[in-house]
GROMACS .gro file of C-alpha atoms in nm:
model
  501
    1UNK     CA    1   2.643  -4.725   0.629
    2UNK     CA    2   2.474  -4.418   0.506
    3UNK     CA    3   2.437  -4.220   0.167
    4UNK     CA    4   2.504  -3.870   0.093
    5UNK     CA    5   2.250  -3.694  -0.078
    6UNK     CA    6   2.373  -3.300  -0.196
    7UNK     CA    7   2.115  -3.074  -0.140
    8UNK     CA    8   1.897  -2.973  -0.427
    9UNK     CA    9   1.865  -2.577  -0.528
   10UNK     CA   10   1.556  -2.538  -0.371
   11UNK     CA   11   1.668  -2.700  -0.015
   12UNK     CA   12   1.973  -2.514  -0.036
   13UNK     CA   13   1.775  -2.159  -0.029
   14UNK     CA   14   1.532  -2.304   0.214
   15UNK     CA   15   1.849  -2.349   0.453
   16UNK     CA   16   1.970  -2.014   0.408
   17UNK     CA   17   1.669  -1.774   0.458
   18UNK     CA   18   1.515  -1.965   0.753
   19UNK     CA   19   1.878  -1.899   0.907
   20UNK     CA   20   1.899  -1.567   0.826
   21UNK     CA   21   1.545  -1.534   0.972
   22UNK     CA   22   1.600  -1.707   1.285
   23UNK     CA   23   1.909  -1.494   1.359
   24UNK     CA   24   1.799  -1.148   1.161
   25UNK     CA   25   1.444  -1.146   1.298
   26UNK     CA   26   1.315  -1.090   1.657
   27UNK     CA   27   1.030  -1.348   1.693
   28UNK     CA   28   0.779  -1.391   1.957
   29UNK     CA   29   0.551  -1.626   1.998
   30UNK     CA   30   0.204  -1.648   2.131
   31UNK     CA   31  -0.002  -2.006   2.169
   32UNK     CA   32  -0.351  -2.044   2.233
   33UNK     CA   33  -0.589  -2.336   2.262
   34UNK     CA   34  -0.898  -2.407   2.043
   35UNK     CA   35  -1.248  -2.569   2.108
   36UNK     CA   36  -1.287  -2.800   1.767
   37UNK     CA   37  -1.619  -2.948   1.835
   38UNK     CA   38  -1.816  -2.708   1.648
   39UNK     CA   39  -1.591  -2.684   1.353
   40UNK     CA   40  -1.560  -3.081   1.316
   41UNK     CA   41  -1.969  -3.076   1.329
   42UNK     CA   42  -1.968  -2.853   1.052
   43UNK     CA   43  -1.694  -3.026   0.852
   44UNK     CA   44  -1.847  -3.371   0.873
   45UNK     CA   45  -2.223  -3.183   0.762
   46UNK     CA   46  -2.031  -2.994   0.486
   47UNK     CA   47  -1.843  -3.301   0.369
   48UNK     CA   48  -2.195  -3.504   0.360
   49UNK     CA   49  -2.366  -3.213   0.175
   50UNK     CA   50  -2.108  -3.233  -0.129
   51UNK     CA   51  -2.144  -3.565  -0.231
   52UNK     CA   52  -1.786  -3.625  -0.298
   53UNK     CA   53  -1.745  -3.332  -0.508
   54UNK     CA   54  -1.518  -3.199  -0.215
   55UNK     CA   55  -1.344  -3.335   0.086
   56UNK     CA   56  -1.262  -3.035   0.381
   57UNK     CA   57  -1.020  -3.029   0.632
   58UNK     CA   58  -0.873  -2.868   0.929
   59UNK     CA   59  -0.649  -2.691   0.735
   60UNK     CA   60  -0.921  -2.550   0.479
   61UNK     CA   61  -1.123  -2.371   0.805
   62UNK     CA   62  -0.800  -2.262   0.909
   63UNK     CA   63  -0.690  -2.055   0.597
   64UNK     CA   64  -1.053  -1.917   0.584
   65UNK     CA   65  -1.003  -1.805   0.932
   66UNK     CA   66  -0.696  -1.667   0.858
   67UNK     CA   67  -0.811  -1.418   0.585
   68UNK     CA   68  -0.512  -1.328   0.379
   69UNK     CA   69  -0.279  -1.481   0.105
   70UNK     CA   70  -0.090  -1.740   0.286
   71UNK     CA   71   0.091  -2.071   0.267
   72UNK     CA   72   0.380  -2.157   0.007
   73UNK     CA   73   0.225  -2.249  -0.212
   74UNK     CA   74  -0.019  -1.914  -0.214
   75UNK     CA   75  -0.391  -1.887  -0.204
   76UNK     CA   76  -0.472  -1.548  -0.263
   77UNK     CA   77  -0.748  -1.323  -0.110
   78UNK     CA   78  -0.865  -1.667   0.108
   79UNK     CA   79  -1.119  -1.458   0.286
   80UNK     CA   80  -1.320  -1.421  -0.074
   81UNK     CA   81  -1.297  -1.793  -0.167
   82UNK     CA   82  -1.528  -2.064  -0.057
   83UNK     CA   83  -1.413  -2.336   0.179
   84UNK     CA   84  -1.474  -2.586  -0.098
   85UNK     CA   85  -1.290  -2.362  -0.344
   86UNK     CA   86  -0.992  -2.324  -0.105
   87UNK     CA   87  -0.964  -2.684  -0.046
   88UNK     CA   88  -0.994  -2.776  -0.413
   89UNK     CA   89  -0.688  -2.520  -0.499
   90UNK     CA   90  -0.508  -2.635  -0.202
   91UNK     CA   91  -0.524  -3.012  -0.320
   92UNK     CA   92  -0.428  -2.896  -0.676
   93UNK     CA   93  -0.110  -2.661  -0.553
   94UNK     CA   94  -0.023  -2.949  -0.354
   95UNK     CA   95  -0.030  -3.199  -0.623
   96UNK     CA   96   0.209  -2.886  -0.826
   97UNK     CA   97   0.455  -2.849  -0.545
   98UNK     CA   98   0.500  -3.283  -0.512
   99UNK     CA   99   0.596  -3.229  -0.928
  100UNK     CA  100   0.790  -2.879  -0.921
  101UNK     CA  101   0.523  -2.786  -1.173
  102UNK     CA  102   0.442  -2.420  -0.945
  103UNK     CA  103   0.448  -2.150  -1.174
  104UNK     CA  104   0.606  -1.808  -1.011
  105UNK     CA  105   0.262  -1.654  -0.949
  106UNK     CA  106   0.149  -1.967  -0.762
  107UNK     CA  107   0.478  -1.927  -0.465
  108UNK     CA  108   0.517  -1.563  -0.463
  109UNK     CA  109   0.388  -1.263  -0.303
  110UNK     CA  110   0.296  -1.447   0.043
  111UNK     CA  111   0.277  -1.217   0.321
  112UNK     CA  112   0.150  -1.480   0.589
  113UNK     CA  113   0.229  -1.866   0.629
  114UNK     CA  114   0.072  -2.165   0.772
  115UNK     CA  115   0.242  -2.506   0.867
  116UNK     CA  116   0.013  -2.804   0.986
  117UNK     CA  117   0.180  -3.101   1.163
  118UNK     CA  118  -0.097  -3.222   1.346
  119UNK     CA  119  -0.108  -3.517   1.079
  120UNK     CA  120   0.207  -3.601   1.233
  121UNK     CA  121   0.072  -3.595   1.590
  122UNK     CA  122   0.235  -3.327   1.672
  123UNK     CA  123   0.041  -3.123   1.953
  124UNK     CA  124   0.226  -2.798   1.945
  125UNK     CA  125   0.536  -2.643   1.786
  126UNK     CA  126   0.689  -2.314   1.731
  127UNK     CA  127   0.762  -2.242   1.337
  128UNK     CA  128   1.003  -1.966   1.211
  129UNK     CA  129   0.879  -1.687   1.005
  130UNK     CA  130   0.964  -1.718   0.634
  131UNK     CA  131   1.109  -1.378   0.491
  132UNK     CA  132   0.936  -1.178   0.361
  133UNK     CA  133   0.651  -1.290   0.559
  134UNK     CA  134   0.567  -1.119   0.855
  135UNK     CA  135   0.405  -1.393   1.033
  136UNK     CA  136   0.382  -1.819   1.041
  137UNK     CA  137   0.116  -1.985   1.224
  138UNK     CA  138   0.153  -2.321   1.354
  139UNK     CA  139  -0.107  -2.543   1.365
  140UNK     CA  140  -0.087  -2.844   1.604
  141UNK     CA  141  -0.329  -3.163   1.576
  142UNK     CA  142  -0.634  -3.204   1.711
  143UNK     CA  143  -0.651  -3.443   2.011
  144UNK     CA  144  -0.951  -3.491   2.366
  145UNK     CA  145  -0.905  -3.337   2.655
  146UNK     CA  146  -1.170  -3.292   2.948
  147UNK     CA  147  -1.296  -3.016   3.043
  148UNK     CA  148  -1.514  -2.875   3.320
  149UNK     CA  149  -1.890  -2.860   3.250
  150UNK     CA  150  -2.117  -2.776   3.500
  151UNK     CA  151  -2.448  -2.873   3.266
  152UNK     CA  152  -2.333  -3.241   3.216
  153UNK     CA  153  -2.420  -3.486   3.516
  154UNK     CA  154  -2.091  -3.639   3.564
  155UNK     CA  155  -1.971  -3.233   3.582
  156UNK     CA  156  -1.735  -3.278   3.285
  157UNK     CA  157  -1.745  -3.372   2.898
  158UNK     CA  158  -1.467  -3.435   2.645
  159UNK     CA  159  -1.411  -3.198   2.382
  160UNK     CA  160  -1.203  -3.213   2.083
  161UNK     CA  161  -0.929  -2.960   2.096
  162UNK     CA  162  -0.619  -2.828   1.937
  163UNK     CA  163  -0.344  -2.583   1.974
  164UNK     CA  164  -0.190  -2.289   1.703
  165UNK     CA  165   0.095  -2.091   1.789
  166UNK     CA  166   0.177  -1.724   1.627
  167UNK     CA  167   0.487  -1.655   1.535
  168UNK     CA  168   0.558  -1.294   1.431
  169UNK     CA  169   0.819  -1.092   1.362
  170UNK     CA  170   0.817  -0.802   1.626
  171UNK     CA  171   1.017  -0.521   1.377
  172UNK     CA  172   0.643  -0.507   1.253
  173UNK     CA  173   0.416  -0.710   1.440
  174UNK     CA  174   0.319  -0.513   1.806
  175UNK     CA  175   0.268  -0.792   2.054
  176UNK     CA  176  -0.086  -0.631   2.124
  177UNK     CA  177  -0.168  -0.680   1.770
  178UNK     CA  178  -0.050  -1.066   1.767
  179UNK     CA  179  -0.272  -1.090   2.047
  180UNK     CA  180  -0.589  -0.906   1.889
  181UNK     CA  181  -0.515  -1.123   1.619
  182UNK     CA  182  -0.514  -1.475   1.737
  183UNK     CA  183  -0.800  -1.365   1.953
  184UNK     CA  184  -0.979  -1.335   1.629
  185UNK     CA  185  -0.914  -1.624   1.486
  186UNK     CA  186  -0.999  -1.814   1.778
  187UNK     CA  187  -1.319  -1.661   1.779
  188UNK     CA  188  -1.357  -1.781   1.418
  189UNK     CA  189  -1.272  -2.105   1.461
  190UNK     CA  190  -1.501  -2.171   1.798
  191UNK     CA  191  -1.798  -2.072   1.592
  192UNK     CA  192  -1.738  -2.147   1.253
  193UNK     CA  193  -2.052  -2.007   1.103
  194UNK     CA  194  -1.943  -1.651   1.208
  195UNK     CA  195  -1.669  -1.728   0.998
  196UNK     CA  196  -1.864  -1.802   0.690
  197UNK     CA  197  -2.128  -1.553   0.744
  198UNK     CA  198  -1.916  -1.277   0.894
  199UNK     CA  199  -1.767  -0.950   0.781
  200UNK     CA  200  -1.441  -0.914   0.638
  201UNK     CA  201  -1.367  -0.612   0.810
  202UNK     CA  202  -1.361  -0.819   1.129
  203UNK     CA  203  -0.996  -0.877   1.052
  204UNK     CA  204  -0.857  -0.554   0.997
  205UNK     CA  205  -0.569  -0.569   1.243
  206UNK     CA  206  -0.368  -0.825   1.020
  207UNK     CA  207  -0.377  -0.555   0.688
  208UNK     CA  208  -0.152  -0.377   0.945
  209UNK     CA  209   0.063  -0.623   0.985
  210UNK     CA  210   0.107  -0.753   0.645
  211UNK     CA  211   0.150  -0.314   0.537
  212UNK     CA  212   0.401  -0.264   0.803
  213UNK     CA  213   0.560  -0.562   0.691
  214UNK     CA  214   0.569  -0.433   0.347
  215UNK     CA  215   0.686  -0.088   0.449
  216UNK     CA  216   0.987  -0.184   0.569
  217UNK     CA  217   1.085  -0.421   0.260
  218UNK     CA  218   1.015  -0.065   0.037
  219UNK     CA  219   1.230   0.135   0.262
  220UNK     CA  220   1.460  -0.049   0.492
  221UNK     CA  221   1.393   0.087   0.793
  222UNK     CA  222   1.167   0.035   1.071
  223UNK     CA  223   0.875   0.313   1.158
  224UNK     CA  224   0.945   0.626   1.388
  225UNK     CA  225   0.739   0.604   1.725
  226UNK     CA  226   0.631   0.953   1.621
  227UNK     CA  227   0.411   0.711   1.309
  228UNK     CA  228   0.288   0.424   1.493
  229UNK     CA  229  -0.063   0.567   1.543
  230UNK     CA  230  -0.294   0.470   1.270
  231UNK     CA  231  -0.605   0.682   1.164
  232UNK     CA  232  -0.851   0.459   1.022
  233UNK     CA  233  -1.109   0.796   0.934
  234UNK     CA  234  -0.863   0.914   0.707
  235UNK     CA  235  -0.990   0.915   0.315
  236UNK     CA  236  -0.853   0.606   0.080
  237UNK     CA  237  -0.691   0.810  -0.229
  238UNK     CA  238  -0.618   0.440  -0.419
  239UNK     CA  239  -0.965   0.258  -0.484
  240UNK     CA  240  -1.165   0.100  -0.225
  241UNK     CA  241  -0.993  -0.190  -0.064
  242UNK     CA  242  -0.888  -0.009   0.237
  243UNK     CA  243  -0.879  -0.349   0.441
  244UNK     CA  244  -0.510  -0.339   0.281
  245UNK     CA  245  -0.423   0.026   0.414
  246UNK     CA  246  -0.236   0.171   0.703
  247UNK     CA  247  -0.321   0.580   0.695
  248UNK     CA  248  -0.093   0.777   0.952
  249UNK     CA  249  -0.164   1.099   1.004
  250UNK     CA  250  -0.022   1.416   1.192
  251UNK     CA  251  -0.216   1.728   1.220
  252UNK     CA  252  -0.094   2.103   1.228
  253UNK     CA  253  -0.141   2.318   1.530
  254UNK     CA  254  -0.129   2.642   1.303
  255UNK     CA  255  -0.495   2.825   1.233
  256UNK     CA  256  -0.424   2.942   0.849
  257UNK     CA  257  -0.224   2.624   0.749
  258UNK     CA  258  -0.276   2.226   0.805
  259UNK     CA  259  -0.099   1.937   0.702
  260UNK     CA  260  -0.182   1.558   0.696
  261UNK     CA  261   0.054   1.269   0.591
  262UNK     CA  262  -0.102   0.925   0.468
  263UNK     CA  263   0.089   0.575   0.373
  264UNK     CA  264  -0.079   0.344   0.165
  265UNK     CA  265   0.012  -0.023   0.111
  266UNK     CA  266  -0.143  -0.303  -0.101
  267UNK     CA  267  -0.039  -0.662  -0.207
  268UNK     CA  268  -0.151  -0.739  -0.570
  269UNK     CA  269  -0.219  -1.088  -0.708
  270UNK     CA  270   0.114  -1.106  -0.849
  271UNK     CA  271   0.285  -1.026  -0.491
  272UNK     CA  272   0.398  -0.720  -0.591
  273UNK     CA  273   0.371  -0.413  -0.316
  274UNK     CA  274   0.215  -0.097  -0.369
  275UNK     CA  275   0.320   0.180  -0.169
  276UNK     CA  276   0.178   0.534  -0.168
  277UNK     CA  277   0.241   0.855  -0.017
  278UNK     CA  278   0.019   1.099   0.057
  279UNK     CA  279   0.181   1.461   0.128
  280UNK     CA  280  -0.082   1.727   0.181
  281UNK     CA  281  -0.086   2.112   0.325
  282UNK     CA  282  -0.370   2.338   0.326
  283UNK     CA  283  -0.307   2.743   0.334
  284UNK     CA  284  -0.619   2.966   0.396
  285UNK     CA  285  -0.465   3.336   0.260
  286UNK     CA  286  -0.750   3.558   0.407
  287UNK     CA  287  -0.684   3.434   0.761
  288UNK     CA  288  -0.348   3.625   0.745
  289UNK     CA  289  -0.258   3.960   0.680
  290UNK     CA  290  -0.093   4.118   0.371
  291UNK     CA  291   0.239   4.087   0.516
  292UNK     CA  292   0.195   3.725   0.663
  293UNK     CA  293   0.064   3.642   0.338
  294UNK     CA  294   0.420   3.658   0.202
  295UNK     CA  295   0.564   3.427   0.436
  296UNK     CA  296   0.458   3.016   0.505
  297UNK     CA  297   0.492   2.753   0.759
  298UNK     CA  298   0.414   2.465   0.643
  299UNK     CA  299   0.351   2.580   0.258
  300UNK     CA  300   0.652   2.569   0.084
  301UNK     CA  301   0.755   2.967   0.003
  302UNK     CA  302   0.906   2.848  -0.331
  303UNK     CA  303   0.586   2.683  -0.448
  304UNK     CA  304   0.363   2.987  -0.307
  305UNK     CA  305   0.595   3.235  -0.497
  306UNK     CA  306   0.552   3.050  -0.836
  307UNK     CA  307   0.179   3.062  -0.785
  308UNK     CA  308   0.150   3.390  -0.729
  309UNK     CA  309   0.430   3.496  -0.962
  310UNK     CA  310   0.253   3.328  -1.269
  311UNK     CA  311  -0.088   3.340  -1.211
  312UNK     CA  312  -0.166   3.000  -1.146
  313UNK     CA  313  -0.506   2.873  -1.033
  314UNK     CA  314  -0.452   2.489  -1.059
  315UNK     CA  315  -0.131   2.303  -1.149
  316UNK     CA  316   0.008   1.929  -1.151
  317UNK     CA  317   0.351   1.792  -1.216
  318UNK     CA  318   0.427   1.410  -1.259
  319UNK     CA  319   0.763   1.224  -1.277
  320UNK     CA  320   0.712   0.879  -1.389
  321UNK     CA  321   0.923   0.574  -1.460
  322UNK     CA  322   0.831   0.239  -1.600
  323UNK     CA  323   0.481   0.069  -1.662
  324UNK     CA  324   0.196   0.080  -1.497
  325UNK     CA  325   0.048  -0.317  -1.573
  326UNK     CA  326  -0.332  -0.301  -1.543
  327UNK     CA  327  -0.416  -0.654  -1.623
  328UNK     CA  328  -0.229  -0.729  -1.292
  329UNK     CA  329  -0.272  -0.434  -1.085
  330UNK     CA  330  -0.624  -0.293  -1.160
  331UNK     CA  331  -0.629   0.068  -1.185
  332UNK     CA  332  -0.377   0.278  -1.088
  333UNK     CA  333  -0.407   0.566  -0.829
  334UNK     CA  334  -0.124   0.753  -0.907
  335UNK     CA  335  -0.220   0.742  -1.311
  336UNK     CA  336   0.059   0.972  -1.501
  337UNK     CA  337   0.227   0.925  -1.795
  338UNK     CA  338   0.584   0.775  -1.843
  339UNK     CA  339   0.844   1.092  -1.860
  340UNK     CA  340   0.744   1.439  -1.676
  341UNK     CA  341   0.419   1.612  -1.781
  342UNK     CA  342   0.304   1.959  -1.689
  343UNK     CA  343  -0.009   2.086  -1.672
  344UNK     CA  344  -0.146   2.431  -1.546
  345UNK     CA  345  -0.485   2.657  -1.524
  346UNK     CA  346  -0.462   3.045  -1.554
  347UNK     CA  347  -0.648   3.279  -1.418
  348UNK     CA  348  -0.476   3.572  -1.558
  349UNK     CA  349  -0.379   3.746  -1.873
  350UNK     CA  350  -0.099   3.685  -2.115
  351UNK     CA  351  -0.056   3.306  -2.060
  352UNK     CA  352   0.210   3.223  -2.312
  353UNK     CA  353   0.427   3.409  -2.140
  354UNK     CA  354   0.318   3.319  -1.811
  355UNK     CA  355   0.356   2.978  -1.914
  356UNK     CA  356   0.678   3.008  -2.026
  357UNK     CA  357   0.808   3.169  -1.709
  358UNK     CA  358   0.625   2.873  -1.536
  359UNK     CA  359   0.807   2.593  -1.697
  360UNK     CA  360   1.166   2.761  -1.683
  361UNK     CA  361   1.076   2.820  -1.277
  362UNK     CA  362   0.970   2.464  -1.227
  363UNK     CA  363   1.263   2.325  -1.443
  364UNK     CA  364   1.486   2.525  -1.199
  365UNK     CA  365   1.329   2.370  -0.848
  366UNK     CA  366   1.332   2.014  -0.964
  367UNK     CA  367   1.633   1.988  -1.204
  368UNK     CA  368   1.419   1.860  -1.497
  369UNK     CA  369   1.447   1.976  -1.822
  370UNK     CA  370   1.090   2.157  -1.817
  371UNK     CA  371   1.233   2.468  -2.024
  372UNK     CA  372   1.198   2.240  -2.350
  373UNK     CA  373   0.870   2.244  -2.360
  374UNK     CA  374   0.857   2.527  -2.570
  375UNK     CA  375   0.581   2.615  -2.839
  376UNK     CA  376   0.563   2.331  -3.049
  377UNK     CA  377   0.541   2.079  -2.740
  378UNK     CA  378   0.232   2.275  -2.593
  379UNK     CA  379  -0.095   2.209  -2.607
  380UNK     CA  380  -0.441   2.326  -2.538
  381UNK     CA  381  -0.683   2.068  -2.447
  382UNK     CA  382  -1.028   2.171  -2.464
  383UNK     CA  383  -1.208   1.846  -2.378
  384UNK     CA  384  -0.972   1.659  -2.095
  385UNK     CA  385  -0.758   1.786  -1.782
  386UNK     CA  386  -1.055   1.929  -1.625
  387UNK     CA  387  -1.031   2.155  -1.347
  388UNK     CA  388  -1.035   1.958  -1.015
  389UNK     CA  389  -1.049   2.269  -0.806
  390UNK     CA  390  -1.356   2.481  -0.773
  391UNK     CA  391  -1.141   2.804  -0.860
  392UNK     CA  392  -1.206   3.199  -0.816
  393UNK     CA  393  -1.444   3.378  -1.065
  394UNK     CA  394  -1.234   3.445  -1.364
  395UNK     CA  395  -1.123   3.783  -1.447
  396UNK     CA  396  -1.245   3.972  -1.704
  397UNK     CA  397  -1.015   3.988  -2.096
  398UNK     CA  398  -0.985   4.212  -2.297
  399UNK     CA  399  -1.056   4.143  -2.637
  400UNK     CA  400  -0.679   4.300  -2.694
  401UNK     CA  401  -0.522   4.025  -2.429
  402UNK     CA  402  -0.692   3.720  -2.526
  403UNK     CA  403  -0.935   3.592  -2.795
  404UNK     CA  404  -1.232   3.321  -2.745
  405UNK     CA  405  -1.039   3.046  -2.815
  406UNK     CA  406  -0.808   3.088  -2.600
  407UNK     CA  407  -1.013   3.135  -2.281
  408UNK     CA  408  -1.097   2.765  -2.215
  409UNK     CA  409  -1.336   2.671  -1.986
  410UNK     CA  410  -1.495   2.892  -1.800
  411UNK     CA  411  -1.274   3.168  -1.881
  412UNK     CA  412  -0.970   3.005  -1.730
  413UNK     CA  413  -0.683   2.902  -1.950
  414UNK     CA  414  -0.523   2.573  -1.983
  415UNK     CA  415  -0.155   2.445  -2.094
  416UNK     CA  416  -0.029   2.134  -2.147
  417UNK     CA  417   0.330   1.982  -2.187
  418UNK     CA  418   0.513   1.634  -2.178
  419UNK     CA  419   0.815   1.509  -2.254
  420UNK     CA  420   0.793   1.152  -2.232
  421UNK     CA  421   1.164   1.028  -2.258
  422UNK     CA  422   1.258   1.261  -1.994
  423UNK     CA  423   1.463   1.028  -1.731
  424UNK     CA  424   1.344   1.041  -1.339
  425UNK     CA  425   1.611   1.022  -1.091
  426UNK     CA  426   1.744   1.129  -0.726
  427UNK     CA  427   1.814   1.497  -0.874
  428UNK     CA  428   1.403   1.491  -0.903
  429UNK     CA  429   1.340   1.341  -0.571
  430UNK     CA  430   1.575   1.560  -0.391
  431UNK     CA  431   1.387   1.881  -0.401
  432UNK     CA  432   1.048   1.700  -0.427
  433UNK     CA  433   1.108   1.607  -0.110
  434UNK     CA  434   1.286   1.990   0.023
  435UNK     CA  435   0.922   2.073  -0.050
  436UNK     CA  436   0.805   1.910   0.279
  437UNK     CA  437   0.813   2.127   0.585
  438UNK     CA  438   1.117   1.849   0.746
  439UNK     CA  439   1.204   1.714   0.469
  440UNK     CA  440   1.293   1.357   0.540
  441UNK     CA  441   1.398   1.417   0.891
  442UNK     CA  442   1.055   1.334   1.031
  443UNK     CA  443   0.689   1.178   0.982
  444UNK     CA  444   0.680   0.928   0.689
  445UNK     CA  445   0.935   1.091   0.498
  446UNK     CA  446   1.210   0.929   0.696
  447UNK     CA  447   1.076   0.642   0.514
  448UNK     CA  448   1.203   0.733   0.188
  449UNK     CA  449   1.519   0.488   0.058
  450UNK     CA  450   1.632   0.613  -0.262
  451UNK     CA  451   1.802   0.320  -0.397
  452UNK     CA  452   1.517   0.121  -0.296
  453UNK     CA  453   1.247   0.335  -0.485
  454UNK     CA  454   1.469   0.347  -0.813
  455UNK     CA  455   1.485  -0.068  -0.817
  456UNK     CA  456   1.119  -0.089  -0.837
  457UNK     CA  457   0.920  -0.162  -1.148
  458UNK     CA  458   0.702   0.134  -1.157
  459UNK     CA  459   0.745   0.471  -0.966
  460UNK     CA  460   0.545   0.827  -0.979
  461UNK     CA  461   0.601   1.121  -0.760
  462UNK     CA  462   0.394   1.414  -0.829
  463UNK     CA  463   0.278   1.771  -0.707
  464UNK     CA  464  -0.074   1.895  -0.735
  465UNK     CA  465  -0.177   2.218  -0.684
  466UNK     CA  466  -0.591   2.323  -0.647
  467UNK     CA  467  -0.759   2.622  -0.522
  468UNK     CA  468  -1.124   2.522  -0.355
  469UNK     CA  469  -1.364   2.809  -0.317
  470UNK     CA  470  -1.626   2.596  -0.111
  471UNK     CA  471  -1.998   2.701  -0.186
  472UNK     CA  472  -1.880   3.073  -0.198
  473UNK     CA  473  -1.908   3.220  -0.537
  474UNK     CA  474  -1.741   3.518  -0.441
  475UNK     CA  475  -1.429   3.270  -0.301
  476UNK     CA  476  -1.385   3.556  -0.013
  477UNK     CA  477  -1.215   3.285   0.188
  478UNK     CA  478  -1.021   2.978  -0.079
  479UNK     CA  479  -0.807   2.735   0.048
  480UNK     CA  480  -0.505   2.652  -0.163
  481UNK     CA  481  -0.369   2.299  -0.112
  482UNK     CA  482  -0.038   2.128  -0.164
  483UNK     CA  483  -0.048   1.758  -0.205
  484UNK     CA  484   0.274   1.571  -0.337
  485UNK     CA  485   0.231   1.185  -0.401
  486UNK     CA  486   0.506   0.891  -0.427
  487UNK     CA  487   0.396   0.588  -0.565
  488UNK     CA  488   0.648   0.259  -0.576
  489UNK     CA  489   0.533  -0.106  -0.716
  490UNK     CA  490   0.810  -0.322  -0.588
  491UNK     CA  491   0.880  -0.680  -0.610
  492UNK     CA  492   0.958  -0.800  -0.234
  493UNK     CA  493   1.133  -1.165  -0.348
  494UNK     CA  494   1.347  -0.929  -0.547
  495UNK     CA  495   1.433  -0.641  -0.270
  496UNK     CA  496   1.485  -0.931  -0.003
  497UNK     CA  497   1.722  -1.142  -0.202
  498UNK     CA  498   2.066  -1.071  -0.073
  499UNK     CA  499   2.355  -1.013  -0.307
  500UNK     CA  500   2.455  -1.362  -0.315
  501UNK     CA  501   2.139  -1.492  -0.428
   0.00000   0.00000   0.00000
């Protein structure tokens, strides 16, 4: 006789997701044996020193060595927590999990899992990657093993060892990256003091794993081979959390123009993931003759013509939708008001006429309603929106063409306008991508998926044009830089779910 117990909803979800994982994810496995002698001795000393305030397990050391947000339930930023904090938090979460009282933020947003069956006498096993995670570590039990030791009188010693097996999603984690991470992990376990005193940057390779997994969730495609290299020297444009960034950089060969591409991915505490694309091109007009100056290779001709026609020294245009949650995500690397906003610095006379012409030209270029920014919607800020570049000396304005109240700071004139209710859509994204040298057919732009982009909690795209004269007061050799940014914050759980979930 037997009792047929129906599956609970959570067991159905687990069965569905792990079946899909095993079928669709190309797993590979790496196993290593670890010497746990020093770890167990340190654990005994720390538990004795704690006098009952905590009781560390081998699992706590494993979590600390892995240095990332892990396990379901989730322990975020484990690398920044002490062993006692990890131990106590893990026990609290285990109780909540057994009682079915876990809050969503306590089990969503993980990117790496740990499964420990050592307490059941299991020596080693291979675990299935739990989507949308990039990898899972299977931990076996500690056992005694004889090992050769020339320093011992008997020629051998007995050591405490255990095995771990790393299962990785081969679509986003190369075999060499997985092996390098496991090598670092082995070093921390066998020398636990270095794990406690060492730098968080030592496991930077795992950041590449997490960022690549997030990229696939966002764009729905794999990184092209041409974008597989990393450039850790690329400047960090989104705060100081550089351990969670991947920089992809392809310099151009033209002497007067240059191109760089940068992709940053960061996971927030609530599980959501920020994806920030940055495309930057620089152009030196003085490096080419007057005839060639009318033509551009990497710098889009549309933008070049607009800047020259309306005497624009600096321009900023943003399209945004959604609310940036400062309380959960911190400072925004792509701060922008909702809807559409535009501000520009002019180094020319008759600015009001040029401003009107600029808004009309940009309205046609980006399929937006910028032409509705008329005089009542135009502002002339006197303190905010300071110039971000170092411009050429301002032209001389006569009293007939401009009054002192309109000359603004340092002789340049600023105009600002916004349409907070403007709805951003693919009609704005398409002309934005056309400004890229290869549009969406090469480089990081091949990752764009408009359907995913407009299904995010927040997205913003921008165009920034700056002129930099460097240290030359006469500005004889200025550099004009065009930067295009696209930021999106998405929920991996929602995006990875199928339509039938």
